[in-house]
Amino acid sequence: MEWVYLVFAGVFEVFWSTCMKFSEGFSVMKFSVLTVIGMILSFLFLAQATKILPLGTSYAIWTGIGALGAVVVGIVLFKESVSPARIFFVALLLVGIIGLKITSSH
């Protein structure tokens, strides 16, 4: 169950970072509130995951999911650039996340 918590924590990190972009520097109230709610949920799920999982593994995967998700959202929603180098490094992030999960003793 702790891995499910960790995935939810990562998903909510992508959610809040996307809402933060839409908040336009916290000047759009709806998205500012959603940003804070997403942050709280992300931290709550991360806290649940770290009750069982090692902190280093949890934190690395949490930030990895957030970074990977933010890149995908940036490309899809905000039409950010896509280059072979960028795709390569996103793939490395994904390999790192999978590698940490596979090598975890939990």
PDB file of N, CA and C in Angstrom:
ATOM      1  N   MET A   1       0.820  -1.200   0.000  1.00  0.00           N
ATOM      2  CA  MET A   1       0.000   0.000   0.000  1.00  0.00           C
ATOM      3  C   MET A   1       0.864   1.265   0.000  1.00  0.00           C
ATOM      4  N   GLU A   2       2.064   1.145   0.597  1.00  0.00           N
ATOM      5  CA  GLU A   2       2.942   2.316   0.657  1.00  0.00           C
ATOM      6  C   GLU A   2       3.380   2.785  -0.725  1.00  0.00           C
ATOM      7  N   TRP A   3       3.502   1.850  -1.674  1.00  0.00           N
ATOM      8  CA  TRP A   3       3.864   2.236  -3.042  1.00  0.00           C
ATOM      9  C   TRP A   3       2.711   2.979  -3.710  1.00  0.00           C
ATOM     10  N   VAL A   4       1.493   2.587  -3.394  1.00  0.00           N
ATOM     11  CA  VAL A   4       0.322   3.296  -3.922  1.00  0.00           C
ATOM     12  C   VAL A   4       0.313   4.726  -3.375  1.00  0.00           C
ATOM     13  N   TYR A   5       0.587   4.870  -2.080  1.00  0.00           N
ATOM     14  CA  TYR A   5       0.675   6.199  -1.479  1.00  0.00           C
ATOM     15  C   TYR A   5       1.729   7.044  -2.184  1.00  0.00           C
ATOM     16  N   LEU A   6       2.847   6.427  -2.485  1.00  0.00           N
ATOM     17  CA  LEU A   6       3.936   7.158  -3.125  1.00  0.00           C
ATOM     18  C   LEU A   6       3.549   7.603  -4.536  1.00  0.00           C
ATOM     19  N   VAL A   7       2.867   6.756  -5.263  1.00  0.00           N
ATOM     20  CA  VAL A   7       2.409   7.135  -6.603  1.00  0.00           C
ATOM     21  C   VAL A   7       1.409   8.284  -6.511  1.00  0.00           C
ATOM     22  N   PHE A   8       0.464   8.201  -5.572  1.00  0.00           N
ATOM     23  CA  PHE A   8      -0.486   9.300  -5.392  1.00  0.00           C
ATOM     24  C   PHE A   8       0.223  10.585  -5.015  1.00  0.00           C
ATOM     25  N   ALA A   9       1.240  10.491  -4.164  1.00  0.00           N
ATOM     26  CA  ALA A   9       2.025  11.670  -3.787  1.00  0.00           C
ATOM     27  C   ALA A   9       2.646  12.307  -5.023  1.00  0.00           C
ATOM     28  N   GLY A  10       3.198  11.481  -5.904  1.00  0.00           N
ATOM     29  CA  GLY A  10       3.797  11.986  -7.138  1.00  0.00           C
ATOM     30  C   GLY A  10       2.775  12.597  -8.075  1.00  0.00           C
ATOM     31  N   VAL A  11       1.626  11.957  -8.188  1.00  0.00           N
ATOM     32  CA  VAL A  11       0.565  12.483  -9.052  1.00  0.00           C
ATOM     33  C   VAL A  11       0.077  13.836  -8.540  1.00  0.00           C
ATOM     34  N   PHE A  12      -0.092  13.941  -7.227  1.00  0.00           N
ATOM     35  CA  PHE A  12      -0.512  15.236  -6.673  1.00  0.00           C
ATOM     36  C   PHE A  12       0.587  16.284  -6.804  1.00  0.00           C
ATOM     37  N   GLU A  13       1.845  15.881  -6.860  1.00  0.00           N
ATOM     38  CA  GLU A  13       2.915  16.845  -7.117  1.00  0.00           C
ATOM     39  C   GLU A  13       2.790  17.405  -8.529  1.00  0.00           C
ATOM     40  N   VAL A  14       2.498  16.545  -9.484  1.00  0.00           N
ATOM     41  CA  VAL A  14       2.273  17.011 -10.857  1.00  0.00           C
ATOM     42  C   VAL A  14       1.056  17.935 -10.894  1.00  0.00           C
ATOM     43  N   PHE A  15       0.003  17.549 -10.173  1.00  0.00           N
ATOM     44  CA  PHE A  15      -1.220  18.364 -10.109  1.00  0.00           C
ATOM     45  C   PHE A  15      -0.924  19.758  -9.583  1.00  0.00           C
ATOM     46  N   TRP A  16      -0.226  19.829  -8.422  1.00  0.00           N
ATOM     47  CA  TRP A  16      -0.028  21.157  -7.839  1.00  0.00           C
ATOM     48  C   TRP A  16       0.938  22.005  -8.655  1.00  0.00           C
ATOM     49  N   SER A  17       1.931  21.377  -9.260  1.00  0.00           N
ATOM     50  CA  SER A  17       2.856  22.182 -10.071  1.00  0.00           C
ATOM     51  C   SER A  17       2.159  22.724 -11.320  1.00  0.00           C
ATOM     52  N   THR A  18       1.253  21.949 -11.871  1.00  0.00           N
ATOM     53  CA  THR A  18       0.475  22.418 -13.018  1.00  0.00           C
ATOM     54  C   THR A  18      -0.457  23.548 -12.609  1.00  0.00           C
ATOM     55  N   CYS A  19      -1.127  23.372 -11.472  1.00  0.00           N
ATOM     56  CA  CYS A  19      -2.006  24.438 -10.976  1.00  0.00           C
ATOM     57  C   CYS A  19      -1.220  25.704 -10.670  1.00  0.00           C
ATOM     58  N   MET A  20       0.010  25.538 -10.165  1.00  0.00           N
ATOM     59  CA  MET A  20       0.836  26.706  -9.876  1.00  0.00           C
ATOM     60  C   MET A  20       1.138  27.483 -11.164  1.00  0.00           C
ATOM     61  N   LYS A  21       1.387  26.772 -12.234  1.00  0.00           N
ATOM     62  CA  LYS A  21       1.607  27.436 -13.531  1.00  0.00           C
ATOM     63  C   LYS A  21       0.354  28.203 -13.950  1.00  0.00           C
ATOM     64  N   PHE A  22      -0.805  27.560 -13.802  1.00  0.00           N
ATOM     65  CA  PHE A  22      -2.071  28.209 -14.157  1.00  0.00           C
ATOM     66  C   PHE A  22      -2.418  29.364 -13.215  1.00  0.00           C
ATOM     67  N   SER A  23      -1.845  29.379 -12.013  1.00  0.00           N
ATOM     68  CA  SER A  23      -2.156  30.444 -11.052  1.00  0.00           C
ATOM     69  C   SER A  23      -1.512  31.780 -11.420  1.00  0.00           C
ATOM     70  N   GLU A  24      -0.601  31.744 -12.389  1.00  0.00           N
ATOM     71  CA  GLU A  24       0.067  32.957 -12.868  1.00  0.00           C
ATOM     72  C   GLU A  24       0.679  33.747 -11.710  1.00  0.00           C
ATOM     73  N   GLY A  25       1.562  33.061 -10.979  1.00  0.00           N
ATOM     74  CA  GLY A  25       2.229  33.717  -9.851  1.00  0.00           C
ATOM     75  C   GLY A  25       1.301  33.946  -8.674  1.00  0.00           C
ATOM     76  N   PHE A  26       0.375  33.036  -8.479  1.00  0.00           N
ATOM     77  CA  PHE A  26      -0.628  33.092  -7.410  1.00  0.00           C
ATOM     78  C   PHE A  26      -1.557  34.304  -7.544  1.00  0.00           C
ATOM     79  N   SER A  27      -1.774  34.747  -8.762  1.00  0.00           N
ATOM     80  CA  SER A  27      -2.693  35.865  -8.981  1.00  0.00           C
ATOM     81  C   SER A  27      -4.086  35.402  -9.402  1.00  0.00           C
ATOM     82  N   VAL A  28      -4.238  34.115  -9.738  1.00  0.00           N
ATOM     83  CA  VAL A  28      -5.551  33.550 -10.059  1.00  0.00           C
ATOM     84  C   VAL A  28      -5.961  32.681  -8.875  1.00  0.00           C
ATOM     85  N   MET A  29      -6.947  33.149  -8.117  1.00  0.00           N
ATOM     86  CA  MET A  29      -7.297  32.536  -6.842  1.00  0.00           C
ATOM     87  C   MET A  29      -7.669  31.059  -6.954  1.00  0.00           C
ATOM     88  N   LYS A  30      -8.478  30.691  -7.938  1.00  0.00           N
ATOM     89  CA  LYS A  30      -8.916  29.306  -8.090  1.00  0.00           C
ATOM     90  C   LYS A  30      -7.713  28.366  -8.167  1.00  0.00           C
ATOM     91  N   PHE A  31      -6.758  28.695  -9.017  1.00  0.00           N
ATOM     92  CA  PHE A  31      -5.597  27.825  -9.178  1.00  0.00           C
ATOM     93  C   PHE A  31      -4.616  27.942  -8.017  1.00  0.00           C
ATOM     94  N   SER A  32      -4.602  29.080  -7.356  1.00  0.00           N
ATOM     95  CA  SER A  32      -3.767  29.226  -6.162  1.00  0.00           C
ATOM     96  C   SER A  32      -4.256  28.296  -5.058  1.00  0.00           C
ATOM     97  N   VAL A  33      -5.563  28.244  -4.865  1.00  0.00           N
ATOM     98  CA  VAL A  33      -6.152  27.354  -3.857  1.00  0.00           C
ATOM     99  C   VAL A  33      -5.909  25.899  -4.232  1.00  0.00           C
ATOM    100  N   LEU A  34      -6.108  25.561  -5.491  1.00  0.00           N
ATOM    101  CA  LEU A  34      -5.858  24.185  -5.946  1.00  0.00           C
ATOM    102  C   LEU A  34      -4.390  23.799  -5.767  1.00  0.00           C
ATOM    103  N   THR A  35      -3.482  24.744  -5.950  1.00  0.00           N
ATOM    104  CA  THR A  35      -2.058  24.484  -5.738  1.00  0.00           C
ATOM    105  C   THR A  35      -1.805  24.072  -4.296  1.00  0.00           C
ATOM    106  N   VAL A  36      -2.339  24.835  -3.361  1.00  0.00           N
ATOM    107  CA  VAL A  36      -2.125  24.548  -1.936  1.00  0.00           C
ATOM    108  C   VAL A  36      -2.771  23.215  -1.551  1.00  0.00           C
ATOM    109  N   ILE A  37      -3.966  22.950  -2.041  1.00  0.00           N
ATOM    110  CA  ILE A  37      -4.625  21.672  -1.756  1.00  0.00           C
ATOM    111  C   ILE A  37      -3.797  20.514  -2.305  1.00  0.00           C
ATOM    112  N   GLY A  38      -3.301  20.657  -3.527  1.00  0.00           N
ATOM    113  CA  GLY A  38      -2.460  19.624  -4.121  1.00  0.00           C
ATOM    114  C   GLY A  38      -1.183  19.400  -3.330  1.00  0.00           C
ATOM    115  N   MET A  39      -0.582  20.481  -2.852  1.00  0.00           N
ATOM    116  CA  MET A  39       0.638  20.361  -2.034  1.00  0.00           C
ATOM    117  C   MET A  39       0.359  19.577  -0.752  1.00  0.00           C
ATOM    118  N   ILE A  40      -0.728  19.936  -0.098  1.00  0.00           N
ATOM    119  CA  ILE A  40      -1.071  19.256   1.150  1.00  0.00           C
ATOM    120  C   ILE A  40      -1.296  17.769   0.909  1.00  0.00           C
ATOM    121  N   LEU A  41      -2.066  17.438  -0.113  1.00  0.00           N
ATOM    122  CA  LEU A  41      -2.327  16.031  -0.420  1.00  0.00           C
ATOM    123  C   LEU A  41      -1.048  15.292  -0.797  1.00  0.00           C
ATOM    124  N   SER A  42      -0.198  15.948  -1.574  1.00  0.00           N
ATOM    125  CA  SER A  42       1.058  15.325  -1.973  1.00  0.00           C
ATOM    126  C   SER A  42       1.917  15.006  -0.747  1.00  0.00           C
ATOM    127  N   PHE A  43       2.036  15.961   0.162  1.00  0.00           N
ATOM    128  CA  PHE A  43       2.836  15.739   1.367  1.00  0.00           C
ATOM    129  C   PHE A  43       2.206  14.698   2.284  1.00  0.00           C
ATOM    130  N   LEU A  44       0.885  14.690   2.377  1.00  0.00           N
ATOM    131  CA  LEU A  44       0.228  13.678   3.219  1.00  0.00           C
ATOM    132  C   LEU A  44       0.487  12.268   2.696  1.00  0.00           C
ATOM    133  N   PHE A  45       0.356  12.083   1.387  1.00  0.00           N
ATOM    134  CA  PHE A  45       0.631  10.760   0.815  1.00  0.00           C
ATOM    135  C   PHE A  45       2.110  10.393   0.946  1.00  0.00           C
ATOM    136  N   LEU A  46       2.992  11.360   0.759  1.00  0.00           N
ATOM    137  CA  LEU A  46       4.417  11.091   0.935  1.00  0.00           C
ATOM    138  C   LEU A  46       4.709  10.684   2.380  1.00  0.00           C
ATOM    139  N   ALA A  47       4.097  11.365   3.319  1.00  0.00           N
ATOM    140  CA  ALA A  47       4.304  11.030   4.737  1.00  0.00           C
ATOM    141  C   ALA A  47       3.836   9.609   5.033  1.00  0.00           C
ATOM    142  N   GLN A  48       2.729   9.199   4.433  1.00  0.00           N
ATOM    143  CA  GLN A  48       2.244   7.830   4.635  1.00  0.00           C
ATOM    144  C   GLN A  48       3.222   6.813   4.047  1.00  0.00           C
ATOM    145  N   ALA A  49       3.748   7.125   2.878  1.00  0.00           N
ATOM    146  CA  ALA A  49       4.689   6.201   2.222  1.00  0.00           C
ATOM    147  C   ALA A  49       5.972   6.053   3.031  1.00  0.00           C
ATOM    148  N   THR A  50       6.449   7.151   3.620  1.00  0.00           N
ATOM    149  CA  THR A  50       7.718   7.092   4.349  1.00  0.00           C
ATOM    150  C   THR A  50       7.602   6.436   5.714  1.00  0.00           C
ATOM    151  N   LYS A  51       6.390   6.093   6.113  1.00  0.00           N
ATOM    152  CA  LYS A  51       6.252   5.304   7.344  1.00  0.00           C
ATOM    153  C   LYS A  51       6.886   3.926   7.164  1.00  0.00           C
ATOM    154  N   ILE A  52       6.857   3.405   5.941  1.00  0.00           N
ATOM    155  CA  ILE A  52       7.363   2.063   5.649  1.00  0.00           C
ATOM    156  C   ILE A  52       8.604   2.112   4.757  1.00  0.00           C
ATOM    157  N   LEU A  53       8.533   2.884   3.688  1.00  0.00           N
ATOM    158  CA  LEU A  53       9.621   2.933   2.711  1.00  0.00           C
ATOM    159  C   LEU A  53      10.772   3.801   3.215  1.00  0.00           C
ATOM    160  N   PRO A  54      11.993   3.495   2.767  1.00  0.00           N
ATOM    161  CA  PRO A  54      13.134   4.340   3.130  1.00  0.00           C
ATOM    162  C   PRO A  54      12.943   5.768   2.607  1.00  0.00           C
ATOM    163  N   LEU A  55      13.400   6.729   3.378  1.00  0.00           N
ATOM    164  CA  LEU A  55      13.239   8.136   3.010  1.00  0.00           C
ATOM    165  C   LEU A  55      13.885   8.452   1.668  1.00  0.00           C
ATOM    166  N   GLY A  56      15.123   8.025   1.466  1.00  0.00           N
ATOM    167  CA  GLY A  56      15.824   8.333   0.221  1.00  0.00           C
ATOM    168  C   GLY A  56      15.112   7.798  -1.000  1.00  0.00           C
ATOM    169  N   THR A  57      14.651   6.562  -0.908  1.00  0.00           N
ATOM    170  CA  THR A  57      13.913   5.950  -2.019  1.00  0.00           C
ATOM    171  C   THR A  57      12.609   6.698  -2.265  1.00  0.00           C
ATOM    172  N   SER A  58      11.881   6.958  -1.196  1.00  0.00           N
ATOM    173  CA  SER A  58      10.588   7.653  -1.317  1.00  0.00           C
ATOM    174  C   SER A  58      10.751   9.028  -1.938  1.00  0.00           C
ATOM    175  N   TYR A  59      11.707   9.777  -1.416  1.00  0.00           N
ATOM    176  CA  TYR A  59      11.891  11.140  -1.896  1.00  0.00           C
ATOM    177  C   TYR A  59      12.338  11.159  -3.353  1.00  0.00           C
ATOM    178  N   ALA A  60      13.259  10.292  -3.706  1.00  0.00           N
ATOM    179  CA  ALA A  60      13.747  10.248  -5.086  1.00  0.00           C
ATOM    180  C   ALA A  60      12.630   9.873  -6.057  1.00  0.00           C
ATOM    181  N   ILE A  61      11.819   8.902  -5.688  1.00  0.00           N
ATOM    182  CA  ILE A  61      10.727   8.492  -6.577  1.00  0.00           C
ATOM    183  C   ILE A  61       9.659   9.566  -6.642  1.00  0.00           C
ATOM    184  N   TRP A  62       9.343  10.180  -5.509  1.00  0.00           N
ATOM    185  CA  TRP A  62       8.348  11.257  -5.452  1.00  0.00           C
ATOM    186  C   TRP A  62       8.758  12.407  -6.365  1.00  0.00           C
ATOM    187  N   THR A  63       9.982  12.868  -6.224  1.00  0.00           N
ATOM    188  CA  THR A  63      10.436  13.971  -7.071  1.00  0.00           C
ATOM    189  C   THR A  63      10.590  13.529  -8.527  1.00  0.00           C
ATOM    190  N   GLY A  64      10.964  12.269  -8.733  1.00  0.00           N
ATOM    191  CA  GLY A  64      11.079  11.759 -10.096  1.00  0.00           C
ATOM    192  C   GLY A  64       9.739  11.731 -10.810  1.00  0.00           C
ATOM    193  N   ILE A  65       8.709  11.241 -10.112  1.00  0.00           N
ATOM    194  CA  ILE A  65       7.365  11.244 -10.694  1.00  0.00           C
ATOM    195  C   ILE A  65       6.931  12.674 -10.987  1.00  0.00           C
ATOM    196  N   GLY A  66       7.199  13.565 -10.039  1.00  0.00           N
ATOM    197  CA  GLY A  66       6.832  14.967 -10.230  1.00  0.00           C
ATOM    198  C   GLY A  66       7.548  15.599 -11.407  1.00  0.00           C
ATOM    199  N   ALA A  67       8.851  15.345 -11.517  1.00  0.00           N
ATOM    200  CA  ALA A  67       9.627  15.922 -12.618  1.00  0.00           C
ATOM    201  C   ALA A  67       9.190  15.345 -13.957  1.00  0.00           C
ATOM    202  N   LEU A  68       9.039  14.033 -14.001  1.00  0.00           N
ATOM    203  CA  LEU A  68       8.611  13.369 -15.232  1.00  0.00           C
ATOM    204  C   LEU A  68       7.221  13.862 -15.648  1.00  0.00           C
ATOM    205  N   GLY A  69       6.320  13.907 -14.697  1.00  0.00           N
ATOM    206  CA  GLY A  69       4.967  14.376 -14.989  1.00  0.00           C
ATOM    207  C   GLY A  69       4.931  15.822 -15.425  1.00  0.00           C
ATOM    208  N   ALA A  70       5.749  16.664 -14.787  1.00  0.00           N
ATOM    209  CA  ALA A  70       5.779  18.081 -15.152  1.00  0.00           C
ATOM    210  C   ALA A  70       6.308  18.274 -16.568  1.00  0.00           C
ATOM    211  N   VAL A  71       7.276  17.477 -16.961  1.00  0.00           N
ATOM    212  CA  VAL A  71       7.794  17.562 -18.332  1.00  0.00           C
ATOM    213  C   VAL A  71       6.703  17.164 -19.325  1.00  0.00           C
ATOM    214  N   VAL A  72       6.001  16.077 -19.034  1.00  0.00           N
ATOM    215  CA  VAL A  72       4.927  15.623 -19.929  1.00  0.00           C
ATOM    216  C   VAL A  72       3.820  16.671 -20.011  1.00  0.00           C
ATOM    217  N   VAL A  73       3.405  17.199 -18.861  1.00  0.00           N
ATOM    218  CA  VAL A  73       2.368  18.241 -18.854  1.00  0.00           C
ATOM    219  C   VAL A  73       2.848  19.472 -19.620  1.00  0.00           C
ATOM    220  N   GLY A  74       4.110  19.844 -19.425  1.00  0.00           N
ATOM    221  CA  GLY A  74       4.656  20.990 -20.145  1.00  0.00           C
ATOM    222  C   GLY A  74       4.600  20.801 -21.649  1.00  0.00           C
ATOM    223  N   ILE A  75       4.925  19.612 -22.086  1.00  0.00           N
ATOM    224  CA  ILE A  75       4.905  19.323 -23.524  1.00  0.00           C
ATOM    225  C   ILE A  75       3.470  19.300 -24.051  1.00  0.00           C
ATOM    226  N   VAL A  76       2.586  18.626 -23.336  1.00  0.00           N
ATOM    227  CA  VAL A  76       1.209  18.439 -23.820  1.00  0.00           C
ATOM    228  C   VAL A  76       0.362  19.702 -23.656  1.00  0.00           C
ATOM    229  N   LEU A  77       0.356  20.290 -22.458  1.00  0.00           N
ATOM    230  CA  LEU A  77      -0.530  21.434 -22.196  1.00  0.00           C
ATOM    231  C   LEU A  77       0.067  22.774 -22.598  1.00  0.00           C
ATOM    232  N   PHE A  78       1.362  22.927 -22.378  1.00  0.00           N
ATOM    233  CA  PHE A  78       1.975  24.237 -22.567  1.00  0.00           C
ATOM    234  C   PHE A  78       2.846  24.317 -23.822  1.00  0.00           C
ATOM    235  N   LYS A  79       2.800  23.262 -24.631  1.00  0.00           N
ATOM    236  CA  LYS A  79       3.502  23.233 -25.924  1.00  0.00           C
ATOM    237  C   LYS A  79       5.000  23.543 -25.778  1.00  0.00           C
ATOM    238  N   GLU A  80       5.601  23.013 -24.708  1.00  0.00           N
ATOM    239  CA  GLU A  80       7.041  23.177 -24.527  1.00  0.00           C
ATOM    240  C   GLU A  80       7.781  22.330 -25.556  1.00  0.00           C
ATOM    241  N   SER A  81       9.020  22.683 -25.796  1.00  0.00           N
ATOM    242  CA  SER A  81       9.786  22.032 -26.859  1.00  0.00           C
ATOM    243  C   SER A  81      10.036  20.553 -26.561  1.00  0.00           C
ATOM    244  N   VAL A  82      10.106  19.807 -27.636  1.00  0.00           N
ATOM    245  CA  VAL A  82      10.452  18.387 -27.572  1.00  0.00           C
ATOM    246  C   VAL A  82      11.685  18.196 -28.445  1.00  0.00           C
ATOM    247  N   SER A  83      12.739  17.712 -27.832  1.00  0.00           N
ATOM    248  CA  SER A  83      13.958  17.449 -28.594  1.00  0.00           C
ATOM    249  C   SER A  83      14.436  16.048 -28.244  1.00  0.00           C
ATOM    250  N   PRO A  84      15.246  15.467 -29.089  1.00  0.00           N
ATOM    251  CA  PRO A  84      15.778  14.133 -28.774  1.00  0.00           C
ATOM    252  C   PRO A  84      16.529  14.109 -27.435  1.00  0.00           C
ATOM    253  N   ALA A  85      17.277  15.146 -27.155  1.00  0.00           N
ATOM    254  CA  ALA A  85      18.013  15.198 -25.889  1.00  0.00           C
ATOM    255  C   ALA A  85      17.049  15.235 -24.703  1.00  0.00           C
ATOM    256  N   ARG A  86      16.006  16.004 -24.825  1.00  0.00           N
ATOM    257  CA  ARG A  86      15.018  16.109 -23.744  1.00  0.00           C
ATOM    258  C   ARG A  86      14.329  14.760 -23.511  1.00  0.00           C
ATOM    259  N   ILE A  87      13.944  14.097 -24.568  1.00  0.00           N
ATOM    260  CA  ILE A  87      13.318  12.780 -24.461  1.00  0.00           C
ATOM    261  C   ILE A  87      14.288  11.780 -23.832  1.00  0.00           C
ATOM    262  N   PHE A  88      15.552  11.840 -24.210  1.00  0.00           N
ATOM    263  CA  PHE A  88      16.573  10.963 -23.644  1.00  0.00           C
ATOM    264  C   PHE A  88      16.665  11.140 -22.133  1.00  0.00           C
ATOM    265  N   PHE A  89      16.720  12.385 -21.672  1.00  0.00           N
ATOM    266  CA  PHE A  89      16.865  12.616 -20.241  1.00  0.00           C
ATOM    267  C   PHE A  89      15.581  12.301 -19.462  1.00  0.00           C
ATOM    268  N   VAL A  90      14.440  12.482 -20.070  1.00  0.00           N
ATOM    269  CA  VAL A  90      13.184  12.054 -19.446  1.00  0.00           C
ATOM    270  C   VAL A  90      13.179  10.534 -19.321  1.00  0.00           C
ATOM    271  N   ALA A  91      13.666   9.852 -20.342  1.00  0.00           N
ATOM    272  CA  ALA A  91      13.762   8.386 -20.286  1.00  0.00           C
ATOM    273  C   ALA A  91      14.709   7.955 -19.166  1.00  0.00           C
ATOM    274  N   LEU A  92      15.803   8.681 -18.978  1.00  0.00           N
ATOM    275  CA  LEU A  92      16.711   8.372 -17.873  1.00  0.00           C
ATOM    276  C   LEU A  92      16.015   8.523 -16.519  1.00  0.00           C
ATOM    277  N   LEU A  93      15.195   9.559 -16.392  1.00  0.00           N
ATOM    278  CA  LEU A  93      14.412   9.725 -15.158  1.00  0.00           C
ATOM    279  C   LEU A  93      13.525   8.505 -14.919  1.00  0.00           C
ATOM    280  N   LEU A  94      12.837   8.082 -15.962  1.00  0.00           N
ATOM    281  CA  LEU A  94      11.953   6.931 -15.852  1.00  0.00           C
ATOM    282  C   LEU A  94      12.731   5.674 -15.469  1.00  0.00           C
ATOM    283  N   VAL A  95      13.875   5.466 -16.086  1.00  0.00           N
ATOM    284  CA  VAL A  95      14.716   4.310 -15.752  1.00  0.00           C
ATOM    285  C   VAL A  95      15.154   4.387 -14.292  1.00  0.00           C
ATOM    286  N   GLY A  96      15.499   5.571 -13.824  1.00  0.00           N
ATOM    287  CA  GLY A  96      15.883   5.749 -12.429  1.00  0.00           C
ATOM    288  C   GLY A  96      14.767   5.417 -11.461  1.00  0.00           C
ATOM    289  N   ILE A  97      13.559   5.858 -11.771  1.00  0.00           N
ATOM    290  CA  ILE A  97      12.400   5.583 -10.929  1.00  0.00           C
ATOM    291  C   ILE A  97      12.155   4.065 -10.871  1.00  0.00           C
ATOM    292  N   ILE A  98      12.141   3.445 -12.024  1.00  0.00           N
ATOM    293  CA  ILE A  98      11.920   1.994 -12.086  1.00  0.00           C
ATOM    294  C   ILE A  98      13.035   1.244 -11.367  1.00  0.00           C
ATOM    295  N   GLY A  99      14.268   1.699 -11.572  1.00  0.00           N
ATOM    296  CA  GLY A  99      15.399   1.051 -10.917  1.00  0.00           C
ATOM    297  C   GLY A  99      15.319   1.130  -9.402  1.00  0.00           C
ATOM    298  N   LEU A 100      14.929   2.277  -8.882  1.00  0.00           N
ATOM    299  CA  LEU A 100      14.778   2.418  -7.435  1.00  0.00           C
ATOM    300  C   LEU A 100      13.675   1.501  -6.906  1.00  0.00           C
ATOM    301  N   LYS A 101      12.595   1.386  -7.636  1.00  0.00           N
ATOM    302  CA  LYS A 101      11.510   0.485  -7.205  1.00  0.00           C
ATOM    303  C   LYS A 101      11.979  -0.957  -7.217  1.00  0.00           C
ATOM    304  N   ILE A 102      12.644  -1.364  -8.276  1.00  0.00           N
ATOM    305  CA  ILE A 102      13.084  -2.743  -8.415  1.00  0.00           C
ATOM    306  C   ILE A 102      14.098  -3.117  -7.338  1.00  0.00           C
ATOM    307  N   THR A 103      14.987  -2.204  -7.009  1.00  0.00           N
ATOM    308  CA  THR A 103      16.048  -2.517  -6.054  1.00  0.00           C
ATOM    309  C   THR A 103      15.660  -2.252  -4.608  1.00  0.00           C
ATOM    310  N   SER A 104      14.444  -1.783  -4.388  1.00  0.00           N
ATOM    311  CA  SER A 104      13.992  -1.532  -3.024  1.00  0.00           C
ATOM    312  C   SER A 104      13.685  -2.865  -2.336  1.00  0.00           C
ATOM    313  N   SER A 105      13.980  -2.918  -1.075  1.00  0.00           N
ATOM    314  CA  SER A 105      13.710  -4.159  -0.337  1.00  0.00           C
ATOM    315  C   SER A 105      12.258  -4.231   0.140  1.00  0.00           C
ATOM    316  N   HIS A 106      11.458  -3.252  -0.204  1.00  0.00           N
ATOM    317  CA  HIS A 106      10.047  -3.224   0.240  1.00  0.00           C
ATOM    318  C   HIS A 106       9.109  -3.515  -0.903  1.00  0.00           C
TER     319      HIS A 106
END
